[in-house]
Structure formats: structure tokens, C-alpha cells
PDB file of C-alpha atoms in Angstrom:
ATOM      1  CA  UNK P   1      38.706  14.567 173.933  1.00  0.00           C
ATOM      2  CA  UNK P   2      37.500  18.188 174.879  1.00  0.00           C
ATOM      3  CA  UNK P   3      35.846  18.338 178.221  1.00  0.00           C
ATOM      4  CA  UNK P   4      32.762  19.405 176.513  1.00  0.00           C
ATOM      5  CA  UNK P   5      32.793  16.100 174.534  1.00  0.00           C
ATOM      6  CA  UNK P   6      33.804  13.864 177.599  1.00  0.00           C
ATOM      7  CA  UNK P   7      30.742  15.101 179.526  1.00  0.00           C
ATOM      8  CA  UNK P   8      28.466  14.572 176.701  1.00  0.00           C
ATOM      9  CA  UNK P   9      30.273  11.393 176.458  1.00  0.00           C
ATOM     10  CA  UNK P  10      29.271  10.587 180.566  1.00  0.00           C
ATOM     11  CA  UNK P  11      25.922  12.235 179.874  1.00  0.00           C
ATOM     12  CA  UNK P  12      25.251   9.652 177.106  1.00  0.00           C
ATOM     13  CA  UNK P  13      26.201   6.877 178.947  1.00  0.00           C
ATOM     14  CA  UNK P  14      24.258   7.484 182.147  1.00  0.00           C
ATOM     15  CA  UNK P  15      21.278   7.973 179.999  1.00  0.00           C
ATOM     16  CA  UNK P  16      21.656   4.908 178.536  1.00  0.00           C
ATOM     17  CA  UNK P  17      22.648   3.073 182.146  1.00  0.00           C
ATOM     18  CA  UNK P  18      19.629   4.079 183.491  1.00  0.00           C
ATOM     19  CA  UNK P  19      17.470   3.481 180.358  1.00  0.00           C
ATOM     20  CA  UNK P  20      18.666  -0.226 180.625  1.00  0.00           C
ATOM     21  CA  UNK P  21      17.780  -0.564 184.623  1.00  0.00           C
ATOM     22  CA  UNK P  22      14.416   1.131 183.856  1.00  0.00           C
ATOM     23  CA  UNK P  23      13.408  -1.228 180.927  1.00  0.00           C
ATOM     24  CA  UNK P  24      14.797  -4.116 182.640  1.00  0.00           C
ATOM     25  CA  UNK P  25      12.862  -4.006 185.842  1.00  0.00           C
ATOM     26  CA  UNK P  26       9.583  -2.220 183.627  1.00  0.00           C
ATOM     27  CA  UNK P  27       9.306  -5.572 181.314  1.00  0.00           C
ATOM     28  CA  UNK P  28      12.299  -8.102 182.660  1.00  0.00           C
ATOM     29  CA  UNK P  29      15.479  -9.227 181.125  1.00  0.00           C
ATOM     30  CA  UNK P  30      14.133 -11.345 178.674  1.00  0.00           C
ATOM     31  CA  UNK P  31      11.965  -8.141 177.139  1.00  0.00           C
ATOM     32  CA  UNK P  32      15.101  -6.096 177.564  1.00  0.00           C
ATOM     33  CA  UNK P  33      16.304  -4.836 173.635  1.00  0.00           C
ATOM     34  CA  UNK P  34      18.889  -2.606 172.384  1.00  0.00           C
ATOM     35  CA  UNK P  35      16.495  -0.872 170.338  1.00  0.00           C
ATOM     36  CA  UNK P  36      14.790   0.028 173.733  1.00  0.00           C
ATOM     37  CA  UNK P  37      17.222   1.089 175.366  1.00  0.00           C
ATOM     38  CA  UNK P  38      18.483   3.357 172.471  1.00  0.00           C
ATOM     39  CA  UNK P  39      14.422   4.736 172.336  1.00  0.00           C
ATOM     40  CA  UNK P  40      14.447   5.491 175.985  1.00  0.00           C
ATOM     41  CA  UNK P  41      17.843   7.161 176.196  1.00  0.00           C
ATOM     42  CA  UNK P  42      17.575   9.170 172.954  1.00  0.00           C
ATOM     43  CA  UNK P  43      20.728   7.797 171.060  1.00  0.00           C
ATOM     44  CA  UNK P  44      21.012   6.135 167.837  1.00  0.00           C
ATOM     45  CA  UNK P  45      21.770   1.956 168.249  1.00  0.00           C
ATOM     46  CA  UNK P  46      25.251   2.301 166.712  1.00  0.00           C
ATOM     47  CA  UNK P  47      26.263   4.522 170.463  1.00  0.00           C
ATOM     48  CA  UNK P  48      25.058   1.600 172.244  1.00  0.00           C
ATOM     49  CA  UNK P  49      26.844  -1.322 169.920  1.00  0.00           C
ATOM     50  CA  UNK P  50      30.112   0.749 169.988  1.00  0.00           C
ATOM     51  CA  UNK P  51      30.486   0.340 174.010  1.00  0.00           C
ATOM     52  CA  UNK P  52      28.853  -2.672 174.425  1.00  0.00           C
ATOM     53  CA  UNK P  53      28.920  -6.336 172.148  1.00  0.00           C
ATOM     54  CA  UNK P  54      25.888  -7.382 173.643  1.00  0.00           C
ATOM     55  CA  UNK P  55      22.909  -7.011 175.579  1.00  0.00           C
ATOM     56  CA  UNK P  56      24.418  -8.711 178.331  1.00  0.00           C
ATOM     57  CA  UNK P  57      27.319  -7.035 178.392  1.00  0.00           C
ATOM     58  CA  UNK P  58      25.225  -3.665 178.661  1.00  0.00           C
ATOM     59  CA  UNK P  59      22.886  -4.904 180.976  1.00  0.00           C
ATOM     60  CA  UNK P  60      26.578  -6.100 183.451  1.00  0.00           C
ATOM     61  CA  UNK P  61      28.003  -2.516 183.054  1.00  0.00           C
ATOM     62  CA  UNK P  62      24.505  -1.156 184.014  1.00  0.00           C
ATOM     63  CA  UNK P  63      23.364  -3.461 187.152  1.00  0.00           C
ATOM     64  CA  UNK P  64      27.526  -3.099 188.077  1.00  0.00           C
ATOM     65  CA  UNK P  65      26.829   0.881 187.979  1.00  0.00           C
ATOM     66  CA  UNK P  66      24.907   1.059 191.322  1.00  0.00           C
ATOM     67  CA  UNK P  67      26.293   1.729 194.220  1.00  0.00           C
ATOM     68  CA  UNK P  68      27.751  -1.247 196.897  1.00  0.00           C
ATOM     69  CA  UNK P  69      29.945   0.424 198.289  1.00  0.00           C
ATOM     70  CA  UNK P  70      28.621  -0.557 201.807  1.00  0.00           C
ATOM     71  CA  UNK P  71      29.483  -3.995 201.140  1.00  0.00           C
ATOM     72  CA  UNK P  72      33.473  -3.663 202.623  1.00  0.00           C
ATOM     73  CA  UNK P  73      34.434  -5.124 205.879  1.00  0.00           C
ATOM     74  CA  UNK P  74      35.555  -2.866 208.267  1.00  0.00           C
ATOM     75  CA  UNK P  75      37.870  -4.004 211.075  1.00  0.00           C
ATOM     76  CA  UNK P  76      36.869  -3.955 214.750  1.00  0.00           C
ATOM     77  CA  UNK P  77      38.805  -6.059 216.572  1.00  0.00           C
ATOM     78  CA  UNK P  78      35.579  -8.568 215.933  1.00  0.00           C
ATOM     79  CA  UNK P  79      35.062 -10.843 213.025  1.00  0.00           C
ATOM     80  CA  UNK P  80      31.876 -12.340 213.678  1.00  0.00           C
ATOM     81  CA  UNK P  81      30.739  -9.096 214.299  1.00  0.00           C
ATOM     82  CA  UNK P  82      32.342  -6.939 210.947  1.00  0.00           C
ATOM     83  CA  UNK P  83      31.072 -10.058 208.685  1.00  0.00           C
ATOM     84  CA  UNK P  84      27.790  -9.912 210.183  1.00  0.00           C
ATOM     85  CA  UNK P  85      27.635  -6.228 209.619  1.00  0.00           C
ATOM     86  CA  UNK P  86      28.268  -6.947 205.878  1.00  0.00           C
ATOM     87  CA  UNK P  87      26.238 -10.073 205.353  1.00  0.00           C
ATOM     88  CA  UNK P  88      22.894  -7.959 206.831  1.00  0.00           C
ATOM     89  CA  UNK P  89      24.214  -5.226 204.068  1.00  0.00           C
ATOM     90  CA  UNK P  90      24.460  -7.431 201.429  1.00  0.00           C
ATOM     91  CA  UNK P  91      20.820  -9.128 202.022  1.00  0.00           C
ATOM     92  CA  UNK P  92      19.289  -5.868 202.168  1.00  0.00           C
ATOM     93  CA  UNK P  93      21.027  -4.758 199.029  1.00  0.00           C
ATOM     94  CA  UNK P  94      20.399  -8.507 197.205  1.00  0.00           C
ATOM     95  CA  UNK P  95      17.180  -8.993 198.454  1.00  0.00           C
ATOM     96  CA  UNK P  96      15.232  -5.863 198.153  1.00  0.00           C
ATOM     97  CA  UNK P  97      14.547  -3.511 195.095  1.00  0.00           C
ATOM     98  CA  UNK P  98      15.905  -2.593 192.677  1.00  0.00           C
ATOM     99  CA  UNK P  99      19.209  -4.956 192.967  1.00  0.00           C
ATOM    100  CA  UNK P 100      16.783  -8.316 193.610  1.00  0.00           C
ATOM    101  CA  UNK P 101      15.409  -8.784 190.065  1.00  0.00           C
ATOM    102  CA  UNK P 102      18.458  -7.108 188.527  1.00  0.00           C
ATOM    103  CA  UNK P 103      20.812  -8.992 190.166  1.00  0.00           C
ATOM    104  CA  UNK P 104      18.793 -11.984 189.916  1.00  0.00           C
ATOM    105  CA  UNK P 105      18.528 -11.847 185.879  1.00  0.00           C
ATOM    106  CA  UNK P 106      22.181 -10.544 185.611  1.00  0.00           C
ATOM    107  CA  UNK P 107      23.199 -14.154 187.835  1.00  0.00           C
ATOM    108  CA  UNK P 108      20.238 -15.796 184.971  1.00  0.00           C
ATOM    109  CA  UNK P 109      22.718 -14.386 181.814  1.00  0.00           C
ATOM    110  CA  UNK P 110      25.815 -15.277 183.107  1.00  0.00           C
ATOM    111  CA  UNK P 111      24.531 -18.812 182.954  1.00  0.00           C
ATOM    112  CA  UNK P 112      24.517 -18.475 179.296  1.00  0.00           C
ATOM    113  CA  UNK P 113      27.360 -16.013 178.201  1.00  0.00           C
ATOM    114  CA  UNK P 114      30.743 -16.569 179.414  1.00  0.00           C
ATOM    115  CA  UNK P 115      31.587 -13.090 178.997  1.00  0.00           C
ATOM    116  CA  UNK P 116      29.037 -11.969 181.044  1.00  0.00           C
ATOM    117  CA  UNK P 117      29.907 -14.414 183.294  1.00  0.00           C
ATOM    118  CA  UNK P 118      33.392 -13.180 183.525  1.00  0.00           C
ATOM    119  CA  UNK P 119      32.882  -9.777 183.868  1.00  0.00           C
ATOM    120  CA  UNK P 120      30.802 -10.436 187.077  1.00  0.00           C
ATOM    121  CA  UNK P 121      33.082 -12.282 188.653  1.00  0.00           C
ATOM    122  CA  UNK P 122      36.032  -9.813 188.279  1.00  0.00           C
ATOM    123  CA  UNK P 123      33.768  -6.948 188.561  1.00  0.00           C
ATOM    124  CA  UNK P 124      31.750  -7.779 191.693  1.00  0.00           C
ATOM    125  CA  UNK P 125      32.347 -11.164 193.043  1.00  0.00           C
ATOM    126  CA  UNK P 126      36.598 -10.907 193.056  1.00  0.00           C
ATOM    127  CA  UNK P 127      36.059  -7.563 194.666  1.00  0.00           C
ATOM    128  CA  UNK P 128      33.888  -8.642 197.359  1.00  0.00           C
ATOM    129  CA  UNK P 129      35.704 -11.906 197.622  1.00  0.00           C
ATOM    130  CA  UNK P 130      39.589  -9.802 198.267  1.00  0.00           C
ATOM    131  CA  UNK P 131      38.346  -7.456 200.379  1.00  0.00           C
ATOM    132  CA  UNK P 132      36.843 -10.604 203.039  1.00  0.00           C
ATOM    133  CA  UNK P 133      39.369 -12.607 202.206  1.00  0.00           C
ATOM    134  CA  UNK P 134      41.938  -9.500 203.315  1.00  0.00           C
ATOM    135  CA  UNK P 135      39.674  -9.101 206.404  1.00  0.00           C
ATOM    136  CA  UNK P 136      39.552 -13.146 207.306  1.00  0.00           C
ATOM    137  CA  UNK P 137      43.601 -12.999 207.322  1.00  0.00           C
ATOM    138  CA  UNK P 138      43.719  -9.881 209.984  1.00  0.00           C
ATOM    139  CA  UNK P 139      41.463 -12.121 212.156  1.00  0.00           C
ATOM    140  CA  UNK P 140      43.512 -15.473 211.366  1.00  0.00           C
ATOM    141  CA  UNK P 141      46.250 -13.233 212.446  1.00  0.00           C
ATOM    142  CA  UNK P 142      44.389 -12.136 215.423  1.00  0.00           C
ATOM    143  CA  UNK P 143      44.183 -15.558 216.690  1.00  0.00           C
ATOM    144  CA  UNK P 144      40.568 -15.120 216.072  1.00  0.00           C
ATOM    145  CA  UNK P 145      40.322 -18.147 213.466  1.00  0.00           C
ATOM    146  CA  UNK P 146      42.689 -21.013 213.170  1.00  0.00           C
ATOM    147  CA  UNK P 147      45.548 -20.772 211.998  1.00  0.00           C
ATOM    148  CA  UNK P 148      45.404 -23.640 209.511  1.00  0.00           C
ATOM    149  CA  UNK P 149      41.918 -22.752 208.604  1.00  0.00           C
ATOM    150  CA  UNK P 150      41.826 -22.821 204.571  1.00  0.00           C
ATOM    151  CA  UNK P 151      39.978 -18.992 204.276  1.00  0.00           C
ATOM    152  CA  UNK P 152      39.048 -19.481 201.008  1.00  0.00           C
ATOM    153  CA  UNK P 153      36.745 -22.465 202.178  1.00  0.00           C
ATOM    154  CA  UNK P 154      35.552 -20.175 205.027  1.00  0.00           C
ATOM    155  CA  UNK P 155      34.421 -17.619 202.412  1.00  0.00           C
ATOM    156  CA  UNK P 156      32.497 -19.759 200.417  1.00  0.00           C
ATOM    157  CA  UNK P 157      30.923 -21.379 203.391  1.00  0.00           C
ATOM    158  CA  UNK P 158      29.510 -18.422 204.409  1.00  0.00           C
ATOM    159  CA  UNK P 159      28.766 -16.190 200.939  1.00  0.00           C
ATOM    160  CA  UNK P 160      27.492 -19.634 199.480  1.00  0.00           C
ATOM    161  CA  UNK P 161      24.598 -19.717 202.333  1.00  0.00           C
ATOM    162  CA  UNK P 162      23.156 -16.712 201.258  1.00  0.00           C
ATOM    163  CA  UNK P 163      23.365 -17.555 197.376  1.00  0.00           C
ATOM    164  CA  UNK P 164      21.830 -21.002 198.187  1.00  0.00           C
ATOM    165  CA  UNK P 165      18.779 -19.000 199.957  1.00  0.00           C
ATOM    166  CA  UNK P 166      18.703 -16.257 197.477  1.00  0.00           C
ATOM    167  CA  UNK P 167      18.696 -17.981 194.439  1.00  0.00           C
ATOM    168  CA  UNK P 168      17.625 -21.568 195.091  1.00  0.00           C
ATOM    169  CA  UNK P 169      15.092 -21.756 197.928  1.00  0.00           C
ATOM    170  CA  UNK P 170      13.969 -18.226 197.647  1.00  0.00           C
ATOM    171  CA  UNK P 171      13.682 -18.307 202.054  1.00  0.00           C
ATOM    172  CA  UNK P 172      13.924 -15.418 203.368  1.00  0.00           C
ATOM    173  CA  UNK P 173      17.385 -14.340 204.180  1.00  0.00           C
ATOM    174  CA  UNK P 174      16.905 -13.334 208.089  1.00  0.00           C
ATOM    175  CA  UNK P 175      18.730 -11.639 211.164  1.00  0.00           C
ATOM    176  CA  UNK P 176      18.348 -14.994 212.655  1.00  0.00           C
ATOM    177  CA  UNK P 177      19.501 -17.099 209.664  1.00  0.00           C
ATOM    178  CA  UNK P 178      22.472 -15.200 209.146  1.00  0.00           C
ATOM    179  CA  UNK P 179      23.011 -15.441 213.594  1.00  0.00           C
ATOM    180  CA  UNK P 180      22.974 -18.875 212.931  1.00  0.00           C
ATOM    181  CA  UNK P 181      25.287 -19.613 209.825  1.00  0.00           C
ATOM    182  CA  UNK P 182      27.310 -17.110 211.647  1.00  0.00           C
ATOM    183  CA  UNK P 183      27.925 -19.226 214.966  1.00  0.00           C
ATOM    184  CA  UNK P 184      27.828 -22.421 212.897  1.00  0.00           C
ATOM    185  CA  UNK P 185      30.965 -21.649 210.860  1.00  0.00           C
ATOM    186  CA  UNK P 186      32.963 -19.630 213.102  1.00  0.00           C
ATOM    187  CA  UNK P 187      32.880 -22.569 215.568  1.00  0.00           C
ATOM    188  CA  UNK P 188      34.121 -24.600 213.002  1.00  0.00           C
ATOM    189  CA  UNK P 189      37.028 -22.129 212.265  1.00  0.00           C
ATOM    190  CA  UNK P 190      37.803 -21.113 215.986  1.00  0.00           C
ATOM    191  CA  UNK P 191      41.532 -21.693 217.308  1.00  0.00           C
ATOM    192  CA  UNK P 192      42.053 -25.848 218.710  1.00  0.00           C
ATOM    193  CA  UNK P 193      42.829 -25.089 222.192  1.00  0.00           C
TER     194      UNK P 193
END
């Protein structure tokens, strides 16, 4: 491919990436058509149905596009600290526009299409989920969290709190909710003395 045609090629498909955010959060998910998104980003349905199977598929790719980049852990010496530093990112990212009703509706269709469903979890959530589990082992080695500690169960416990608020009660996701999941689970995991 020339470089002419591989920036055409980009051009095309950021047009239609941000085509499918704008329709999506204009008229929802369930509104959200192929046909649209072709309209809005001036290319012919085949371009679209060549990259992408599906709607959902599209609309993964697209939501997956934005930037969360500020969601790795960085290591100072303090893991209550570095995850707190994350989990206030990733409320602020989750929980305000435009990732909330995106994110939301992406979470919705992966209910319903396995391949959708798949995608997000090696896309986003296996990303997330090796880069804290990488940073729960430095502290484990730190002496920071017990040794015998099962990681993976510390992960969920403390990702899962702000899923269960995000997408089942809807409560706001606060400074003061995440202090206290926080001091709740890494008093569970602290070194036995």
C-alpha cells in the first residue's frame, strides 16, 4: 500500500470512528445503524462491512479508540496510594462524558454478542487487569500485601466495587467510597504479623 493510500486508508477510518461515537451518543446504541454511520462519514456501506462484521464490532473498535492511557499504575513505593490514583482516573473517565453512555452501551452489547464480548475483554479489561495485576505482585513482593494473598481475588474485589456502583446501583462513585473500599480490602490483604 502507497503511503498516499494508507493515509486515506487512516483518514477513512477515523471518519468513520468518530461518525460512530457521534451518532451513538446523538440518538443511543440502539438508534446506532451502519447506514448512519456510512452517511455521516461520507463512505459507501461496503468500507464499513469490509472492516467490521457488525455493528457491534464497529461500535468496540470505536469506544476502544479513545484514549485511557491514564489508566496504568505507576509504582511509588505505595500501593494503596498508586491504586487509588488509578481508581479516581478510571471513575472520572467511566463516569463522566463521553466514555459513561459509551461505555455503558458497549458493556449493554457485549451481553448479547460474544464477539463483542470478547474483544472487550482482551482489548480493555485484560489490559487493565495485567498491568494491576503486574503492579499487585511488586507490592506482594514489597511485603506490602500477603504473601499468600490470591491477587487475582484482590483485583476483582476492588475493580468489581466500582462496576457494581457503575452499572448496577448507579451511586455515585466518590473520593470517599473509593477511601473506603480502599482501607477495607487492603486490610484484608495486609501481611499476618
Amino acid at each position: 500500500m502507497t503511503d498516499h493510500r494508507a493515509a486515506r486508508s487512516a483518514d477513512r477510518t477515523e471518519a468513520i470512528m468518530r461518525a460512530t461515537l457521534d451518532l451513538a451518543l446523538e440518538a443511543g446504541y440502539a438508534k446506532l445503524s451502519i447506514e448512519a454511520v456510512a452517511t455521516r462519514a461520507g463512505v459507501g456501506k461496503h468500507t464499513i462491512y469490509r472492516r467490521w462484521p457488525s455493528k457491534g464490532m464497529l461500535f468496540l473498535d470505536a469506544v476502544l479508540s479513545m484514549n485511557t492511557e491514564d489508566l496504568v499504575h505507576r509504582d511509588t513505593g505505595d500501593i494503596v496510594a498508586d491504586t487509588r490514583e488509578v481508581m479516581i482516573k478510571a471513575t472520572e473517565l467511566l463516569t463522566g462524558p463521553p466514555w459513561a453512555p459509551l461505555y455503558r452501551a458497549l458493556l449493554g452489547e457485549a451481553q448479547h454478542d460474544p464477539k463483542v464480548a470478547a474483544g472487550h475483554k482482551e482489548r480493555f479489561i485484560q489490559r487493565q487487569s495485567d498491568d494491576f495485576l503486574r503492579r499487585l505482585q511488586t507490592a506482594q513482593e514489597q511485603g506490602q500485601i500477603a504473601s499468600d494473598f490470591d491477587l487475582e481475588l484482590a483485583m476483582d474485589l476492588l475493580s468489581g466495587a466500582l462496576y457494581y456502583r457503575f452499572l448496577c446501583t448507579q451511586e455515585p462513585i466518590t473520593r470517599d467510597y473509593i477511601d473506603r473500599v480502599l482501607n477495607a480490602a487492603f486490610t484484608g490483604m495486609a501481611p499476618r504479623p
